Amino acid sequence: MLTLHSVHRDAIVATCIRALPNEGCGLLLGTSDGTVTDVLASPNVADSAKLYEIDSRILLRAHRQSEAEGSSVLGVFHSHTHSQAFPSPTDVAQAPDPSWHYVLVSLRESPSTIRSFLIVDGEITEEEVTS
Amino acid sequence: MTALVRIPTVLRPAMGGDTSVTVEGSTVGEILDHLTAEHPAVKGQLLNSDGTLHRFLNVYVNDDDVRYLGGVDAPVTNGDEITLLPAVAGGTL
């Protein structure tokens, strides 16, 4: 289960809308029970409407910040601009960490939808997102 | 030169479980060569067959991404901290 308070949900959606027409992305920091405590927006260095890549400097900052404050890098969010909020084969193939929460935002409809998934050995499991 | 290499969570099971290891080398390439000689199972996740950095691995010397420092030729000085982090990427394609 991922706990996402409205301030963090709004930050995720705002990041994704600002990135249009490209995919938006960023990292989630939080506690080991899956509660998000901070959202680090990242430039999409893939500069693409169909691909995303987190800026390596944001990735390092997330790890350093989590160590300093005793939190964890919980996962990553990114948007699908014209498709559903479900991991694509590319998302699954490149999912680096089986402990991470992979948050997908679909901007296809309004309001946007947010869903969260665990991806372990290529297997996708949706989890509940609570506020 | 001796550097402290910080191992990302996803590589620890294949590298003995340590969060960091001390490795000798005067460039990032030498450090990674020594590391993969010790732990050959992760070589394909760190380096391409031609010895360049794997596309989906970020390597930092202290706070700097080595892509901007010459890649595997980036110099390492005594006491530097090398951080390895898998790139985070994906998309709808």
Coordinates of C-alpha atoms in Angstrom, one line a residue:
Chain A
M1 CA 0.0 0.0 0.0
L2 CA 1.2 3.5 -0.8
T3 CA 0.1 6.4 1.3
L4 CA 0.0 9.6 -0.7
H5 CA -1.3 12.8 0.9
S6 CA -3.0 15.3 -1.2
V7 CA 0.0 17.8 -1.1
H8 CA 2.2 15.1 -2.6
R9 CA -0.4 13.9 -5.1
D10 CA -0.8 17.5 -6.3
A11 CA 3.0 17.9 -6.6
I12 CA 3.2 14.7 -8.8
V13 CA 0.3 15.8 -11.1
A14 CA 1.7 19.3 -11.4
T15 CA 5.1 18.0 -12.4
C16 CA 3.5 15.8 -15.0
I17 CA 1.4 18.6 -16.4
R18 CA 4.4 21.0 -16.5
A19 CA 6.4 18.4 -18.5
L20 CA 3.8 18.2 -21.3
P21 CA 4.0 17.3 -24.1
N22 CA 6.7 15.1 -22.7
E23 CA 6.3 12.5 -20.0
G24 CA 7.0 14.0 -16.5
C25 CA 8.9 12.1 -13.8
G26 CA 10.3 12.3 -10.3
L27 CA 11.3 10.3 -7.2
L28 CA 9.3 9.6 -4.0
L29 CA 10.9 9.7 -0.6
G30 CA 9.2 8.3 2.5
T31 CA 9.1 5.8 5.3
S32 CA 9.4 2.0 5.0
D33 CA 5.6 1.5 5.5
G34 CA 5.0 3.2 2.1
T35 CA 4.1 6.7 3.3
V36 CA 5.4 9.3 0.9
T37 CA 7.0 12.3 2.8
D38 CA 8.6 14.2 -0.1
V39 CA 8.4 14.4 -3.9
L40 CA 11.5 15.3 -5.9
A41 CA 10.5 16.5 -9.4
S42 CA 13.1 15.7 -12.1
P43 CA 13.6 17.0 -15.6
N44 CA 12.9 14.2 -18.1
V45 CA 16.3 13.9 -19.6
A46 CA 14.9 11.6 -22.3
D47 CA 13.1 14.7 -23.5
S48 CA 10.3 12.5 -24.9
A49 CA 6.6 12.1 -24.9
K50 CA 7.0 8.3 -24.9
L51 CA 10.1 7.8 -22.6
Y52 CA 11.4 9.2 -19.4
E53 CA 14.6 9.1 -17.5
I54 CA 15.3 10.7 -14.1
D55 CA 18.1 13.3 -14.1
S56 CA 21.2 11.6 -12.5
R57 CA 21.7 14.6 -10.2
I58 CA 18.2 14.3 -8.8
L59 CA 18.8 10.6 -8.3
L60 CA 21.9 11.2 -6.3
R61 CA 20.2 14.0 -4.4
A62 CA 17.3 11.7 -3.5
H63 CA 19.7 9.1 -2.1
R64 CA 21.7 11.6 -0.1
Q65 CA 18.6 13.3 1.3
S66 CA 17.1 10.0 2.3
E67 CA 20.3 9.0 4.1
A68 CA 20.5 12.4 5.9
E69 CA 17.0 12.4 7.1
G70 CA 16.6 8.6 7.7
S71 CA 14.0 8.1 5.1
S72 CA 14.1 5.9 2.0
V73 CA 13.8 6.3 -1.7
L74 CA 10.4 4.7 -2.1
G75 CA 10.1 4.7 -5.8
V76 CA 9.5 6.7 -8.9
F77 CA 6.5 8.4 -10.7
H78 CA 6.1 9.2 -14.3
S79 CA 3.2 10.1 -16.6
H80 CA 1.7 8.4 -19.6
T81 CA 0.3 11.3 -21.6
H82 CA -2.0 9.4 -23.9
S83 CA -2.4 6.0 -22.4
Q84 CA -3.6 4.3 -19.2
A85 CA -1.8 4.5 -15.9
F86 CA -0.3 1.0 -16.2
P87 CA 3.3 -0.1 -16.6
S88 CA 4.4 -0.6 -20.2
P89 CA 6.8 -3.4 -21.3
T90 CA 9.6 -0.7 -21.2
D91 CA 8.7 0.2 -17.6
V92 CA 8.8 -3.4 -16.6
A93 CA 12.1 -4.2 -18.4
Q94 CA 13.8 -1.2 -16.8
A95 CA 12.3 -1.4 -13.3
P96 CA 15.5 -1.5 -11.2
D97 CA 14.3 -2.2 -7.7
P98 CA 11.8 -4.9 -6.6
S99 CA 11.2 -2.9 -3.4
W100 CA 10.1 0.2 -5.2
H101 CA 6.7 1.6 -5.7
Y102 CA 6.2 2.5 -9.4
V103 CA 3.6 5.3 -9.6
L104 CA 1.9 5.9 -12.9
V105 CA -0.1 9.0 -13.8
S106 CA -2.4 9.1 -16.8
L107 CA -3.1 12.5 -18.2
R108 CA -5.3 10.9 -20.9
E109 CA -8.5 11.8 -19.0
S110 CA -9.4 14.7 -16.7
P111 CA -9.1 14.5 -13.8
S112 CA -5.8 12.5 -14.1
T113 CA -5.5 9.1 -12.6
I114 CA -2.8 7.9 -10.3
R115 CA -2.1 4.2 -9.7
S116 CA 0.8 2.4 -8.0
F117 CA 2.5 -0.9 -8.8
L118 CA 5.1 -3.2 -7.5
I119 CA 7.3 -4.9 -10.2
V120 CA 9.1 -8.0 -9.1
D121 CA 10.9 -10.3 -11.6
G122 CA 8.8 -8.8 -14.4
E123 CA 5.5 -9.4 -12.6
I124 CA 3.2 -6.4 -12.1
T125 CA 1.1 -6.1 -8.9
E126 CA -1.2 -3.1 -8.4
E127 CA -1.3 -1.8 -4.9
E128 CA -3.8 0.4 -3.1
V129 CA -3.1 4.2 -3.0
T130 CA -4.6 5.8 0.1
S131 CA -4.5 9.4 1.3
Chain B
M1 CA 44.6 5.3 -4.9
T2 CA 41.9 3.9 -2.7
A3 CA 38.2 4.8 -3.0
L4 CA 35.1 3.8 -1.1
V5 CA 32.5 2.4 -3.5
R6 CA 28.9 2.5 -2.4
I7 CA 26.9 -0.4 -3.7
P8 CA 23.2 0.0 -4.6
T9 CA 20.6 -2.2 -2.9
V10 CA 19.8 -4.1 -6.1
L11 CA 23.5 -5.2 -6.6
R12 CA 24.2 -6.1 -3.1
P13 CA 22.9 -9.7 -3.2
A14 CA 25.4 -10.5 -6.1
M15 CA 28.2 -8.6 -4.4
G16 CA 28.3 -10.2 -1.0
G17 CA 25.8 -8.0 0.7
D18 CA 28.1 -5.1 1.6
T19 CA 26.8 -1.6 1.4
S20 CA 30.2 -0.3 0.5
V21 CA 33.6 -1.7 -0.3
T22 CA 37.1 -0.2 -0.5
V23 CA 38.7 -0.6 -4.0
E24 CA 42.0 0.5 -5.5
G25 CA 42.3 2.3 -8.8
S26 CA 43.3 5.6 -10.2
T27 CA 40.4 5.9 -12.7
V28 CA 36.7 4.9 -12.5
G29 CA 37.5 2.2 -15.1
E30 CA 40.2 0.7 -12.9
I31 CA 37.9 0.7 -9.9
L32 CA 35.1 -1.0 -11.9
D33 CA 37.6 -3.5 -13.4
H34 CA 38.8 -4.5 -9.9
L35 CA 35.2 -4.6 -8.6
T36 CA 34.0 -6.9 -11.5
A37 CA 37.1 -9.1 -11.2
E38 CA 36.0 -9.8 -7.6
H39 CA 32.3 -10.0 -8.5
P40 CA 32.0 -11.2 -12.1
A41 CA 28.2 -11.8 -11.8
V42 CA 27.6 -8.0 -12.0
K43 CA 30.0 -7.2 -14.8
G44 CA 27.2 -7.0 -17.4
Q45 CA 25.2 -4.6 -15.2
L46 CA 28.2 -2.2 -14.8
L47 CA 30.1 -2.3 -18.1
N48 CA 29.5 -2.9 -21.8
S49 CA 31.7 -5.5 -23.5
D50 CA 33.9 -2.8 -24.9
G51 CA 34.6 -1.6 -21.4
T52 CA 32.5 1.6 -21.5
L53 CA 29.9 2.3 -18.9
H54 CA 26.6 0.5 -19.1
R55 CA 23.9 2.8 -20.4
F56 CA 21.6 2.3 -17.4
L57 CA 24.2 2.7 -14.7
N58 CA 25.0 6.1 -13.1
V59 CA 28.5 6.4 -11.6
Y60 CA 29.4 9.4 -9.4
V61 CA 32.8 10.5 -8.1
N62 CA 31.8 12.3 -4.9
D63 CA 28.9 14.5 -6.2
D64 CA 29.7 14.4 -9.9
D65 CA 28.3 12.2 -12.6
V66 CA 31.3 10.7 -14.4
R67 CA 29.6 11.1 -17.8
Y68 CA 30.7 14.7 -17.5
L69 CA 34.2 13.8 -16.2
G70 CA 35.4 11.4 -19.0
G71 CA 33.4 8.3 -18.2
V72 CA 35.6 5.3 -17.3
D73 CA 38.7 7.6 -17.7
A74 CA 37.5 9.9 -14.9
P75 CA 40.3 10.3 -12.4
V76 CA 40.0 9.0 -8.8
T77 CA 42.0 10.4 -6.0
N78 CA 42.7 8.9 -2.6
G79 CA 39.6 9.0 -0.3
D80 CA 37.1 9.7 -3.1
E81 CA 33.7 8.2 -2.7
I82 CA 32.3 6.4 -5.8
T83 CA 28.5 5.9 -5.8
L84 CA 26.8 3.4 -8.2
L85 CA 23.1 3.9 -8.9
P86 CA 21.0 2.2 -11.6
A87 CA 19.4 4.7 -13.9
V88 CA 15.7 5.2 -13.5
A89 CA 13.9 5.2 -16.8
G90 CA 11.0 3.8 -18.7
G91 CA 8.1 5.0 -20.8
T92 CA 5.2 4.0 -23.0
L93 CA 7.2 2.7 -25.9

